[in-house]
Amino acid sequence: MKNKKNNQDSQQENFFEPLNDFKQNGKKRPWDKNKSYSMAVAEAYSYIPGLEHYGEKIAGCGNWLKMMGCPDVLHGNMLSRASFCKLRNCIMCQWRKSLVVKKQLLELVKEHRKEYSSDVPLLLTTTVLNEIGERLNLTIDQMNAAWRRLMQLKSVKKVTHSWFRSMEITYNEERDDYHPHFHALLMVPKNYFYKKRGMYIPRDEWLRSWQQSMRDERITQVDIRTLQCGTDAELEMSIGEVAKYMTKPNSYIFENELGKKEADPKIIETLHYATKGRRLIGFGGYFNRIRKAKKMVDIEKADLVDVEGEGLEAKCQCKICQKEMVEKIYHWYGSADRYLRKCSEETENTVVLREEEKVVPEAQIQEESRSPKVKRPSILLEALRKSLQNRQDDEEQDRYGSDGERVQCRGPT
């Protein structure tokens, strides 16, 4: 009884600090959401024959995060160590790779403007008709070939000094098909907008050029617009429009009836084979020369921990208040669906926390995990129910004849 009482007392003393990692603009980084999405993808992989090991790798991706944090929580944290799987369909790694792309692209645009100081960035979005899952891989190959043909067109080549393009794939639940499309950043001269110079390409001409490159006149949608780039902040925000995830997780990941995030294994399998071994981003023109000169790393091989490329030395002091950073290690707790750090209440009195960010008692976390929200039906549970029903029907058919009469079993003669 004494040991039981001591265990209860020790459990009551356990407190957890949630991971509150803020950017300099005050927005919270989506660590919890992306890890939760990744766990849904990992579970979906576990139901795909031959691909179960991908689920195991994704499930272990980012299970712990070693952060260097400022004593003032609002000044944010800096990731110093973690273990990432770097698999293409891992949502956590997609997010980290998009940060690497954003950082590289920002540097490329600034270097480009040293050579072409008056160039202006354009955002070009090219689409194709929605495609069924069985043909998605062929469509991606056709789009990559079409992009090369588009960039070789005389009218396009004349005005495009540099370009970057990334593919995004969205899933349409109503039609059960996929919509792959390109987001591209084009660096064009300022004279491009003077129609008398003969360089300007209207939207309808971009559409005809893309139809010609794709060899498909059924395409009806192409978008071209100028990006805001007057200041570094505007440029960084504009580049974020291009450096997106490979997929939109919320188009195929949902909360089921148990309040748990879930992904359809069929969709994950389609995306896995459709994107495997294929280039989904590309650089061209003067950007390529800058990348070679600066020896920029391939995005697929990039360090997903130090996405800013600052090194460990820069993580010792806070950029805002210059205070010494404090080391903290957060672990993923599936029952709470978030990153937490176990600590004692007393040690957190020195940390500046807002009211909603204070440490959470362990009992409260357990209570939250027991009260799921009612959401849409679970695909996996529904499949299990159907499987059990089919098994029961088969057993009934074995017990009764096809005409519904009971089958008499003869004993030994």
mmCIF file of C-alpha atoms in Angstrom:
data_model
loop_
_atom_site.group_PDB
_atom_site.id
_atom_site.type_symbol
_atom_site.label_atom_id
_atom_site.label_comp_id
_atom_site.label_asym_id
_atom_site.label_seq_id
_atom_site.Cartn_x
_atom_site.Cartn_y
_atom_site.Cartn_z
ATOM 1 C CA MET A 1 0.000 0.000 0.000
ATOM 2 C CA LYS A 2 2.878 2.332 0.824
ATOM 3 C CA ASN A 3 4.536 1.749 -2.581
ATOM 4 C CA LYS A 4 1.198 2.303 -4.334
ATOM 5 C CA LYS A 5 0.760 5.630 -2.539
ATOM 6 C CA ASN A 6 4.299 6.724 -3.464
ATOM 7 C CA ASN A 7 3.627 5.884 -7.121
ATOM 8 C CA GLN A 8 0.446 7.961 -7.082
ATOM 9 C CA ASP A 9 2.312 10.886 -5.533
ATOM 10 C CA SER A 10 5.075 10.671 -8.144
ATOM 11 C CA GLN A 11 2.500 10.595 -10.966
ATOM 12 C CA GLN A 12 0.847 13.709 -9.604
ATOM 13 C CA GLU A 13 4.214 15.521 -9.725
ATOM 14 C CA ASN A 14 4.674 14.829 -13.450
ATOM 15 C CA PHE A 15 4.067 17.883 -15.610
ATOM 16 C CA PHE A 16 4.477 18.336 -19.340
ATOM 17 C CA GLU A 17 5.550 21.439 -21.209
ATOM 18 C CA PRO A 18 4.006 21.622 -24.730
ATOM 19 C CA LEU A 19 6.286 22.519 -27.609
ATOM 20 C CA ASN A 20 5.610 26.180 -28.434
ATOM 21 C CA ASP A 21 7.960 27.066 -31.261
ATOM 22 C CA PHE A 22 7.286 30.527 -32.673
ATOM 23 C CA LYS A 23 8.653 32.214 -35.774
ATOM 24 C CA GLN A 24 9.928 35.777 -35.582
ATOM 25 C CA ASN A 25 6.584 36.973 -37.007
ATOM 26 C CA GLY A 26 4.772 35.396 -34.024
ATOM 27 C CA LYS A 27 3.260 32.440 -35.897
ATOM 28 C CA LYS A 28 3.595 28.989 -34.381
ATOM 29 C CA ARG A 29 5.525 26.354 -36.329
ATOM 30 C CA PRO A 30 3.316 23.328 -37.160
ATOM 31 C CA TRP A 31 5.364 20.600 -35.460
ATOM 32 C CA ASP A 32 2.368 18.888 -33.839
ATOM 33 C CA LYS A 33 0.148 18.991 -36.929
ATOM 34 C CA ASN A 34 2.785 17.656 -39.323
ATOM 35 C CA LYS A 35 3.862 14.856 -36.986
ATOM 36 C CA SER A 36 0.224 13.876 -36.512
ATOM 37 C CA TYR A 37 -0.254 13.785 -40.305
ATOM 38 C CA SER A 38 2.900 11.672 -40.650
ATOM 39 C CA MET A 39 1.587 9.156 -38.128
ATOM 40 C CA ALA A 40 -1.601 8.814 -40.200
ATOM 41 C CA VAL A 41 0.495 8.141 -43.321
ATOM 42 C CA ALA A 42 2.633 5.633 -41.384
ATOM 43 C CA GLU A 43 -0.455 3.706 -40.290
ATOM 44 C CA ALA A 44 -1.776 3.673 -43.863
ATOM 45 C CA TYR A 45 1.535 2.216 -45.092
ATOM 46 C CA SER A 46 1.195 -0.621 -42.564
ATOM 47 C CA TYR A 47 -1.864 -1.870 -44.493
ATOM 48 C CA ILE A 48 -0.110 -1.891 -47.905
ATOM 49 C CA PRO A 49 1.488 -5.266 -48.731
ATOM 50 C CA GLY A 50 5.199 -4.906 -49.439
ATOM 51 C CA LEU A 51 5.406 -1.305 -48.182
ATOM 52 C CA GLU A 52 5.016 -1.869 -44.441
ATOM 53 C CA HIS A 53 8.666 -0.940 -43.784
ATOM 54 C CA TYR A 54 8.000 2.588 -45.077
ATOM 55 C CA GLY A 55 5.365 2.944 -42.379
ATOM 56 C CA GLU A 56 7.866 1.908 -39.714
ATOM 57 C CA LYS A 57 10.380 4.518 -40.900
ATOM 58 C CA ILE A 58 7.808 7.309 -41.053
ATOM 59 C CA ALA A 59 6.419 6.376 -37.622
ATOM 60 C CA GLY A 60 9.903 6.855 -36.145
ATOM 61 C CA CYS A 61 10.548 10.133 -37.975
ATOM 62 C CA GLY A 62 10.951 13.067 -35.583
ATOM 63 C CA ASN A 63 9.912 11.094 -32.500
ATOM 64 C CA TRP A 64 12.161 13.382 -30.461
ATOM 65 C CA LEU A 65 13.367 16.940 -31.019
ATOM 66 C CA LYS A 66 16.318 18.542 -29.305
ATOM 67 C CA MET A 67 15.667 22.277 -29.160
ATOM 68 C CA MET A 68 17.749 25.255 -28.133
ATOM 69 C CA GLY A 69 15.213 27.667 -26.703
ATOM 70 C CA CYS A 70 15.266 31.220 -25.449
ATOM 71 C CA PRO A 71 14.100 31.689 -21.835
ATOM 72 C CA ASP A 72 11.390 33.899 -23.370
ATOM 73 C CA VAL A 73 9.103 31.445 -25.187
ATOM 74 C CA LEU A 74 7.870 34.108 -27.605
ATOM 75 C CA HIS A 75 11.397 34.399 -29.014
ATOM 76 C CA GLY A 76 11.118 30.841 -30.314
ATOM 77 C CA ASN A 77 13.315 27.763 -30.448
ATOM 78 C CA MET A 78 15.966 26.460 -32.803
ATOM 79 C CA LEU A 79 16.196 22.777 -33.687
ATOM 80 C CA SER A 80 19.657 21.407 -32.929
ATOM 81 C CA ARG A 81 19.154 17.639 -33.315
ATOM 82 C CA ALA A 82 16.481 15.247 -34.609
ATOM 83 C CA SER A 83 16.129 12.096 -36.678
ATOM 84 C CA PHE A 84 14.210 12.456 -39.956
ATOM 85 C CA CYS A 85 13.391 9.640 -42.403
ATOM 86 C CA LYS A 86 13.538 11.860 -45.569
ATOM 87 C CA LEU A 87 10.895 9.717 -47.279
ATOM 88 C CA ARG A 88 8.894 11.506 -49.926
ATOM 89 C CA ASN A 89 5.417 10.822 -48.515
ATOM 90 C CA CYS A 90 6.352 11.733 -44.944
ATOM 91 C CA ILE A 91 4.489 14.977 -44.180
ATOM 92 C CA MET A 92 7.069 16.065 -41.595
ATOM 93 C CA CYS A 93 9.907 15.682 -44.131
ATOM 94 C CA GLN A 94 7.854 17.349 -46.880
ATOM 95 C CA TRP A 95 7.535 20.382 -44.626
ATOM 96 C CA ARG A 96 11.241 20.439 -43.746
ATOM 97 C CA LYS A 97 12.207 20.073 -47.425
ATOM 98 C CA SER A 98 9.908 22.966 -48.352
ATOM 99 C CA LEU A 99 11.838 25.137 -45.854
ATOM 100 C CA VAL A 100 15.121 24.161 -47.542
ATOM 101 C CA VAL A 101 13.630 25.014 -50.950
ATOM 102 C CA LYS A 102 12.406 28.365 -49.638
ATOM 103 C CA LYS A 103 15.826 29.213 -48.199
ATOM 104 C CA GLN A 104 17.680 28.219 -51.379
ATOM 105 C CA LEU A 105 15.219 30.010 -53.643
ATOM 106 C CA LEU A 106 15.454 33.230 -51.633
ATOM 107 C CA GLU A 107 19.233 33.130 -51.976
ATOM 108 C CA LEU A 108 19.000 32.353 -55.700
ATOM 109 C CA VAL A 109 16.703 35.304 -56.387
ATOM 110 C CA LYS A 110 19.010 37.686 -54.513
ATOM 111 C CA GLU A 111 22.067 36.399 -56.407
ATOM 112 C CA HIS A 112 20.160 36.553 -59.683
ATOM 113 C CA ARG A 113 19.405 40.228 -59.124
ATOM 114 C CA LYS A 114 23.106 40.979 -58.815
ATOM 115 C CA GLU A 115 23.423 39.985 -62.468
ATOM 116 C CA TYR A 116 19.946 41.122 -63.634
ATOM 117 C CA SER A 117 19.080 43.910 -61.204
ATOM 118 C CA SER A 118 15.766 44.927 -62.769
ATOM 119 C CA ASP A 119 14.322 41.428 -63.249
ATOM 120 C CA VAL A 120 10.847 40.732 -61.868
ATOM 121 C CA PRO A 121 9.528 37.369 -60.552
ATOM 122 C CA LEU A 122 6.384 35.900 -62.102
ATOM 123 C CA LEU A 123 4.283 33.073 -60.667
ATOM 124 C CA LEU A 124 3.149 30.648 -63.368
ATOM 125 C CA THR A 125 0.704 27.839 -62.535
ATOM 126 C CA THR A 126 0.151 25.174 -65.200
ATOM 127 C CA THR A 127 -2.481 22.485 -64.850
ATOM 128 C CA VAL A 128 -3.679 19.333 -66.581
ATOM 129 C CA LEU A 129 -6.930 17.402 -66.529
ATOM 130 C CA ASN A 130 -7.576 15.392 -63.386
ATOM 131 C CA GLU A 131 -6.202 11.870 -63.648
ATOM 132 C CA ILE A 132 -7.140 8.518 -62.126
ATOM 133 C CA GLY A 133 -4.621 6.908 -59.792
ATOM 134 C CA GLU A 134 -3.589 4.186 -62.255
ATOM 135 C CA ARG A 135 -2.383 6.798 -64.750
ATOM 136 C CA LEU A 136 -0.923 9.381 -62.348
ATOM 137 C CA ASN A 137 2.683 8.221 -62.882
ATOM 138 C CA LEU A 138 2.340 8.538 -66.668
ATOM 139 C CA THR A 139 0.837 12.014 -66.339
ATOM 140 C CA ILE A 140 3.732 13.161 -64.141
ATOM 141 C CA ASP A 141 6.226 11.910 -66.758
ATOM 142 C CA GLN A 142 4.290 13.728 -69.499
ATOM 143 C CA MET A 143 4.251 16.946 -67.451
ATOM 144 C CA ASN A 144 8.014 16.828 -66.835
ATOM 145 C CA ALA A 145 8.631 16.342 -70.570
ATOM 146 C CA ALA A 146 6.129 19.102 -71.401
ATOM 147 C CA TRP A 147 7.900 21.532 -69.060
ATOM 148 C CA ARG A 148 11.193 20.983 -70.897
ATOM 149 C CA ARG A 149 9.445 21.665 -74.208
ATOM 150 C CA LEU A 150 7.789 24.807 -72.774
ATOM 151 C CA MET A 151 11.111 26.262 -71.619
ATOM 152 C CA GLN A 152 12.608 25.629 -75.070
ATOM 153 C CA LEU A 153 9.912 27.588 -76.915
ATOM 154 C CA LYS A 154 11.444 30.655 -78.558
ATOM 155 C CA SER A 155 8.941 33.095 -77.040
ATOM 156 C CA VAL A 156 9.483 31.721 -73.515
ATOM 157 C CA LYS A 157 13.229 31.233 -73.697
ATOM 158 C CA LYS A 158 13.700 34.842 -74.839
ATOM 159 C CA VAL A 159 12.116 36.316 -71.696
ATOM 160 C CA THR A 160 13.015 33.763 -69.001
ATOM 161 C CA HIS A 161 16.473 34.312 -67.495
ATOM 162 C CA SER A 162 15.925 31.865 -64.597
ATOM 163 C CA TRP A 163 13.180 29.532 -63.471
ATOM 164 C CA PHE A 164 12.159 27.209 -60.667
ATOM 165 C CA ARG A 165 9.206 24.830 -60.736
ATOM 166 C CA SER A 166 7.657 22.448 -58.207
ATOM 167 C CA MET A 167 4.879 19.906 -58.589
ATOM 168 C CA GLU A 168 1.910 19.767 -56.256
ATOM 169 C CA ILE A 169 -0.610 16.904 -56.258
ATOM 170 C CA THR A 170 -4.068 17.249 -54.743
ATOM 171 C CA TYR A 171 -6.670 14.519 -54.293
ATOM 172 C CA ASN A 172 -10.362 15.007 -55.116
ATOM 173 C CA GLU A 173 -12.482 12.827 -52.859
ATOM 174 C CA GLU A 174 -15.747 13.314 -54.773
ATOM 175 C CA ARG A 175 -14.317 12.153 -58.110
ATOM 176 C CA ASP A 176 -11.641 9.877 -56.627
ATOM 177 C CA ASP A 177 -8.955 11.322 -58.893
ATOM 178 C CA TYR A 178 -5.778 13.410 -58.685
ATOM 179 C CA HIS A 179 -4.824 16.885 -59.845
ATOM 180 C CA PRO A 180 -1.087 17.340 -60.495
ATOM 181 C CA HIS A 181 0.026 20.867 -61.387
ATOM 182 C CA PHE A 182 3.173 23.007 -61.522
ATOM 183 C CA HIS A 183 3.927 26.154 -59.521
ATOM 184 C CA ALA A 184 6.791 27.999 -61.201
ATOM 185 C CA LEU A 185 8.854 31.099 -60.450
ATOM 186 C CA LEU A 186 10.079 32.843 -63.601
ATOM 187 C CA MET A 187 12.590 35.710 -63.539
ATOM 188 C CA VAL A 188 11.812 38.022 -66.461
ATOM 189 C CA PRO A 189 13.227 41.444 -67.479
ATOM 190 C CA LYS A 190 11.333 44.580 -66.560
ATOM 191 C CA ASN A 191 10.874 45.269 -70.285
ATOM 192 C CA TYR A 192 8.685 42.150 -70.416
ATOM 193 C CA PHE A 193 5.679 44.284 -69.461
ATOM 194 C CA TYR A 194 6.181 46.790 -72.296
ATOM 195 C CA LYS A 195 4.107 45.279 -75.079
ATOM 196 C CA LYS A 196 5.861 47.395 -77.719
ATOM 197 C CA ARG A 197 9.112 45.545 -76.994
ATOM 198 C CA GLY A 198 7.540 42.327 -78.245
ATOM 199 C CA MET A 199 8.382 40.334 -75.115
ATOM 200 C CA TYR A 200 5.056 40.261 -73.300
ATOM 201 C CA ILE A 201 3.185 36.928 -73.279
ATOM 202 C CA PRO A 202 -0.554 37.237 -72.520
ATOM 203 C CA ARG A 203 -2.311 34.636 -70.399
ATOM 204 C CA ASP A 204 -4.066 33.057 -73.410
ATOM 205 C CA GLU A 205 -0.729 32.636 -75.164
ATOM 206 C CA TRP A 206 0.718 30.945 -72.072
ATOM 207 C CA LEU A 207 -2.266 28.584 -72.214
ATOM 208 C CA ARG A 208 -1.699 27.794 -75.909
ATOM 209 C CA SER A 209 2.014 27.236 -75.265
ATOM 210 C CA TRP A 210 1.266 24.840 -72.399
ATOM 211 C CA GLN A 211 -1.350 22.997 -74.483
ATOM 212 C CA GLN A 212 1.217 22.665 -77.263
ATOM 213 C CA SER A 213 3.883 21.423 -74.835
ATOM 214 C CA MET A 214 1.514 18.937 -73.169
ATOM 215 C CA ARG A 215 0.036 18.031 -76.578
ATOM 216 C CA ASP A 216 -3.408 18.280 -75.057
ATOM 217 C CA GLU A 217 -5.848 20.962 -76.225
ATOM 218 C CA ARG A 218 -8.384 19.997 -73.558
ATOM 219 C CA ILE A 219 -6.428 21.966 -70.930
ATOM 220 C CA THR A 220 -8.278 25.161 -70.034
ATOM 221 C CA GLN A 221 -6.528 26.538 -66.946
ATOM 222 C CA VAL A 222 -3.226 28.426 -66.691
ATOM 223 C CA ASP A 223 -2.487 31.299 -64.315
ATOM 224 C CA ILE A 224 0.254 33.932 -64.609
ATOM 225 C CA ARG A 225 0.770 36.821 -62.185
ATOM 226 C CA THR A 226 3.422 39.151 -60.820
ATOM 227 C CA LEU A 227 4.845 38.492 -57.351
ATOM 228 C CA GLN A 228 5.366 41.250 -54.791
ATOM 229 C CA CYS A 229 9.082 41.689 -54.108
ATOM 230 C CA GLY A 230 9.654 45.284 -53.025
ATOM 231 C CA THR A 231 11.122 44.266 -49.661
ATOM 232 C CA ASP A 232 12.830 41.132 -48.353
ATOM 233 C CA ALA A 233 9.697 40.298 -46.340
ATOM 234 C CA GLU A 234 7.488 40.554 -49.444
ATOM 235 C CA LEU A 235 9.953 38.501 -51.463
ATOM 236 C CA GLU A 236 10.075 35.787 -48.807
ATOM 237 C CA MET A 237 6.277 35.648 -48.643
ATOM 238 C CA SER A 238 6.022 35.449 -52.441
ATOM 239 C CA ILE A 239 8.563 32.637 -52.619
ATOM 240 C CA GLY A 240 6.456 30.736 -50.108
ATOM 241 C CA GLU A 241 3.749 30.588 -52.801
ATOM 242 C CA VAL A 242 6.076 28.457 -54.934
ATOM 243 C CA ALA A 243 7.997 26.412 -52.350
ATOM 244 C CA LYS A 244 5.018 24.293 -51.306
ATOM 245 C CA TYR A 245 4.579 20.709 -50.117
ATOM 246 C CA MET A 246 4.475 17.955 -52.743
ATOM 247 C CA THR A 247 0.906 17.183 -51.641
ATOM 248 C CA LYS A 248 -1.892 18.868 -49.697
ATOM 249 C CA PRO A 249 -2.222 16.589 -46.633
ATOM 250 C CA ASN A 250 -5.678 17.867 -45.740
ATOM 251 C CA SER A 251 -7.002 16.633 -49.103
ATOM 252 C CA TYR A 252 -6.508 12.988 -48.119
ATOM 253 C CA ILE A 253 -5.961 12.983 -44.332
ATOM 254 C CA PHE A 254 -8.999 13.411 -42.079
ATOM 255 C CA GLU A 255 -10.165 12.878 -38.503
ATOM 256 C CA ASN A 256 -12.179 9.689 -38.141
ATOM 257 C CA GLU A 257 -15.039 8.869 -35.766
ATOM 258 C CA LEU A 258 -12.543 8.223 -32.955
ATOM 259 C CA GLY A 259 -10.985 11.682 -33.310
ATOM 260 C CA LYS A 260 -7.807 10.214 -34.804
ATOM 261 C CA LYS A 261 -6.166 11.393 -38.024
ATOM 262 C CA GLU A 262 -6.350 8.797 -40.766
ATOM 263 C CA ALA A 263 -5.177 8.393 -44.375
ATOM 264 C CA ASP A 264 -6.600 6.070 -47.012
ATOM 265 C CA PRO A 265 -4.014 3.330 -47.791
ATOM 266 C CA LYS A 266 -5.171 3.291 -51.431
ATOM 267 C CA ILE A 267 -4.259 6.983 -51.851
ATOM 268 C CA ILE A 268 -0.900 6.581 -50.082
ATOM 269 C CA GLU A 269 -0.046 3.591 -52.306
ATOM 270 C CA THR A 270 -0.964 5.570 -55.439
ATOM 271 C CA LEU A 271 1.152 8.571 -54.389
ATOM 272 C CA HIS A 272 4.045 6.283 -53.424
ATOM 273 C CA TYR A 273 4.355 4.577 -56.807
ATOM 274 C CA ALA A 274 3.410 7.670 -58.847
ATOM 275 C CA THR A 275 6.172 9.836 -57.341
ATOM 276 C CA LYS A 276 8.853 7.192 -56.758
ATOM 277 C CA GLY A 277 12.067 8.014 -58.647
ATOM 278 C CA ARG A 278 10.575 11.102 -60.307
ATOM 279 C CA ARG A 279 11.790 14.689 -60.186
ATOM 280 C CA LEU A 280 9.128 16.898 -58.635
ATOM 281 C CA ILE A 281 11.182 20.125 -58.505
ATOM 282 C CA GLY A 282 13.603 21.668 -60.976
ATOM 283 C CA PHE A 283 15.858 24.680 -61.558
ATOM 284 C CA GLY A 284 16.887 26.230 -64.861
ATOM 285 C CA GLY A 285 18.603 29.143 -66.537
ATOM 286 C CA TYR A 286 20.880 31.355 -64.461
ATOM 287 C CA PHE A 287 19.630 29.642 -61.277
ATOM 288 C CA ASN A 288 21.520 26.495 -62.319
ATOM 289 C CA ARG A 289 24.807 28.382 -62.660
ATOM 290 C CA ILE A 290 24.348 29.975 -59.214
ATOM 291 C CA ARG A 291 23.583 26.596 -57.636
ATOM 292 C CA LYS A 292 26.755 25.079 -59.109
ATOM 293 C CA ALA A 293 28.892 28.061 -58.083
ATOM 294 C CA LYS A 294 27.568 27.982 -54.499
ATOM 295 C CA LYS A 295 27.551 24.153 -54.390
ATOM 296 C CA MET A 296 23.974 24.041 -53.150
ATOM 297 C CA VAL A 297 22.907 20.611 -51.936
ATOM 298 C CA ASP A 298 20.239 18.532 -53.661
ATOM 299 C CA ILE A 299 16.905 19.056 -51.878
ATOM 300 C CA GLU A 300 16.355 15.303 -51.474
ATOM 301 C CA LYS A 301 19.731 14.993 -49.699
ATOM 302 C CA ALA A 302 19.543 18.201 -47.677
ATOM 303 C CA ASP A 303 20.033 18.435 -43.916
ATOM 304 C CA LEU A 304 16.486 18.696 -42.556
ATOM 305 C CA VAL A 305 17.688 19.733 -39.084
ATOM 306 C CA ASP A 306 19.667 22.862 -39.939
ATOM 307 C CA VAL A 307 17.395 24.093 -42.745
ATOM 308 C CA GLU A 308 18.708 27.648 -42.336
ATOM 309 C CA GLY A 309 22.326 26.521 -42.753
ATOM 310 C CA GLU A 310 23.431 28.520 -39.707
ATOM 311 C CA GLY A 311 25.434 25.855 -37.864
ATOM 312 C CA LEU A 312 25.342 24.925 -34.183
ATOM 313 C CA GLU A 313 27.327 28.001 -33.077
ATOM 314 C CA ALA A 314 24.488 30.331 -34.097
ATOM 315 C CA LYS A 315 22.071 28.419 -31.850
ATOM 316 C CA CYS A 316 23.815 29.309 -28.591
ATOM 317 C CA GLN A 317 22.349 32.809 -28.267
ATOM 318 C CA CYS A 318 18.896 34.187 -28.953
ATOM 319 C CA LYS A 319 18.818 36.421 -32.039
ATOM 320 C CA ILE A 320 16.348 38.796 -30.409
ATOM 321 C CA CYS A 321 17.502 39.310 -26.818
ATOM 322 C CA GLN A 322 21.013 37.743 -27.038
ATOM 323 C CA LYS A 323 20.316 35.571 -23.981
ATOM 324 C CA GLU A 324 21.932 32.164 -23.691
ATOM 325 C CA MET A 325 19.751 29.428 -25.191
ATOM 326 C CA VAL A 326 18.500 26.565 -22.993
ATOM 327 C CA GLU A 327 18.559 22.953 -24.203
ATOM 328 C CA LYS A 328 15.205 21.147 -24.182
ATOM 329 C CA ILE A 329 14.215 17.730 -25.522
ATOM 330 C CA TYR A 330 10.628 17.104 -26.582
ATOM 331 C CA HIS A 331 9.101 13.675 -27.275
ATOM 332 C CA TRP A 332 6.046 12.773 -29.329
ATOM 333 C CA TYR A 333 3.135 11.554 -27.208
ATOM 334 C CA GLY A 334 0.570 9.832 -29.419
ATOM 335 C CA SER A 335 -2.115 9.822 -26.723
ATOM 336 C CA ALA A 336 -1.908 13.621 -26.468
ATOM 337 C CA ASP A 337 -1.256 14.067 -30.218
ATOM 338 C CA ARG A 338 1.527 16.592 -29.598
ATOM 339 C CA TYR A 339 5.135 17.117 -28.585
ATOM 340 C CA LEU A 340 5.709 17.391 -24.844
ATOM 341 C CA ARG A 341 8.634 17.685 -22.447
ATOM 342 C CA LYS A 342 8.341 16.076 -19.036
ATOM 343 C CA CYS A 343 9.379 18.471 -16.300
ATOM 344 C CA SER A 344 8.603 19.545 -12.771
ATOM 345 C CA GLU A 345 6.408 22.554 -12.077
ATOM 346 C CA GLU A 346 9.118 24.319 -10.092
ATOM 347 C CA THR A 347 11.668 24.329 -12.918
ATOM 348 C CA GLU A 348 9.267 26.178 -15.206
ATOM 349 C CA ASN A 349 8.869 29.207 -12.938
ATOM 350 C CA THR A 350 11.878 30.815 -14.614
ATOM 351 C CA VAL A 351 10.377 30.526 -18.103
ATOM 352 C CA VAL A 352 8.238 33.358 -19.461
ATOM 353 C CA LEU A 353 4.970 31.670 -20.506
ATOM 354 C CA ARG A 354 1.625 33.016 -21.559
ATOM 355 C CA GLU A 355 -1.405 31.721 -19.657
ATOM 356 C CA GLU A 356 -2.447 29.210 -22.342
ATOM 357 C CA GLU A 357 1.114 27.870 -22.674
ATOM 358 C CA LYS A 358 1.753 26.849 -19.071
ATOM 359 C CA VAL A 359 2.787 23.318 -18.176
ATOM 360 C CA VAL A 360 0.055 20.702 -18.325
ATOM 361 C CA PRO A 361 -0.485 18.056 -15.599
ATOM 362 C CA GLU A 362 -0.184 14.454 -16.746
ATOM 363 C CA ALA A 363 -3.728 13.685 -15.563
ATOM 364 C CA GLN A 364 -5.118 16.394 -17.829
ATOM 365 C CA ILE A 365 -3.307 14.929 -20.859
ATOM 366 C CA GLN A 366 -4.707 11.473 -20.132
ATOM 367 C CA GLU A 367 -8.200 12.926 -19.748
ATOM 368 C CA GLU A 368 -7.960 14.797 -23.081
ATOM 369 C CA SER A 369 -6.886 11.613 -24.869
ATOM 370 C CA ARG A 370 -9.972 9.771 -23.558
ATOM 371 C CA SER A 371 -12.519 12.204 -25.053
ATOM 372 C CA PRO A 372 -12.343 11.907 -28.860
ATOM 373 C CA LYS A 373 -14.412 14.179 -31.105
ATOM 374 C CA VAL A 374 -17.069 12.706 -33.362
ATOM 375 C CA LYS A 375 -15.815 12.897 -36.946
ATOM 376 C CA ARG A 376 -16.359 11.114 -40.267
ATOM 377 C CA PRO A 377 -16.349 7.274 -40.278
ATOM 378 C CA SER A 378 -12.990 5.547 -40.227
ATOM 379 C CA ILE A 379 -11.970 3.915 -43.522
ATOM 380 C CA LEU A 380 -9.952 1.252 -41.732
ATOM 381 C CA LEU A 381 -12.696 0.479 -39.202
ATOM 382 C CA GLU A 382 -15.261 0.307 -41.986
ATOM 383 C CA ALA A 383 -13.037 -2.111 -43.942
ATOM 384 C CA LEU A 384 -12.659 -4.228 -40.801
ATOM 385 C CA ARG A 385 -16.424 -4.272 -40.281
ATOM 386 C CA LYS A 386 -16.983 -5.356 -43.898
ATOM 387 C CA SER A 387 -14.320 -8.051 -43.569
ATOM 388 C CA LEU A 388 -15.974 -9.433 -40.435
ATOM 389 C CA GLN A 389 -19.396 -9.291 -42.086
ATOM 390 C CA ASN A 390 -18.107 -11.150 -45.158
ATOM 391 C CA ARG A 391 -16.526 -13.766 -42.913
ATOM 392 C CA GLN A 392 -19.815 -14.234 -41.075
ATOM 393 C CA ASP A 393 -21.680 -14.529 -44.380
ATOM 394 C CA ASP A 394 -19.229 -17.180 -45.579
ATOM 395 C CA GLU A 395 -19.679 -19.122 -42.354
ATOM 396 C CA GLU A 396 -23.455 -18.905 -42.730
ATOM 397 C CA GLN A 397 -23.214 -20.135 -46.327
ATOM 398 C CA ASP A 398 -21.052 -23.058 -45.207
ATOM 399 C CA ARG A 399 -23.586 -23.897 -42.508
ATOM 400 C CA TYR A 400 -26.584 -23.571 -44.841
ATOM 401 C CA GLY A 401 -26.985 -24.522 -48.482
ATOM 402 C CA SER A 402 -27.161 -22.039 -51.323
ATOM 403 C CA ASP A 403 -30.973 -22.385 -51.270
ATOM 404 C CA GLY A 404 -31.052 -21.391 -47.614
ATOM 405 C CA GLU A 405 -31.723 -24.894 -46.270
ATOM 406 C CA ARG A 406 -29.536 -26.258 -43.526
ATOM 407 C CA VAL A 407 -26.876 -28.659 -44.780
ATOM 408 C CA GLN A 408 -27.044 -32.026 -43.070
ATOM 409 C CA CYS A 409 -23.602 -33.399 -42.222
ATOM 410 C CA ARG A 410 -23.344 -37.142 -42.497
ATOM 411 C CA GLY A 411 -21.535 -38.929 -39.738
ATOM 412 C CA PRO A 412 -19.103 -41.783 -40.230
ATOM 413 C CA THR A 413 -20.547 -44.905 -41.855
#
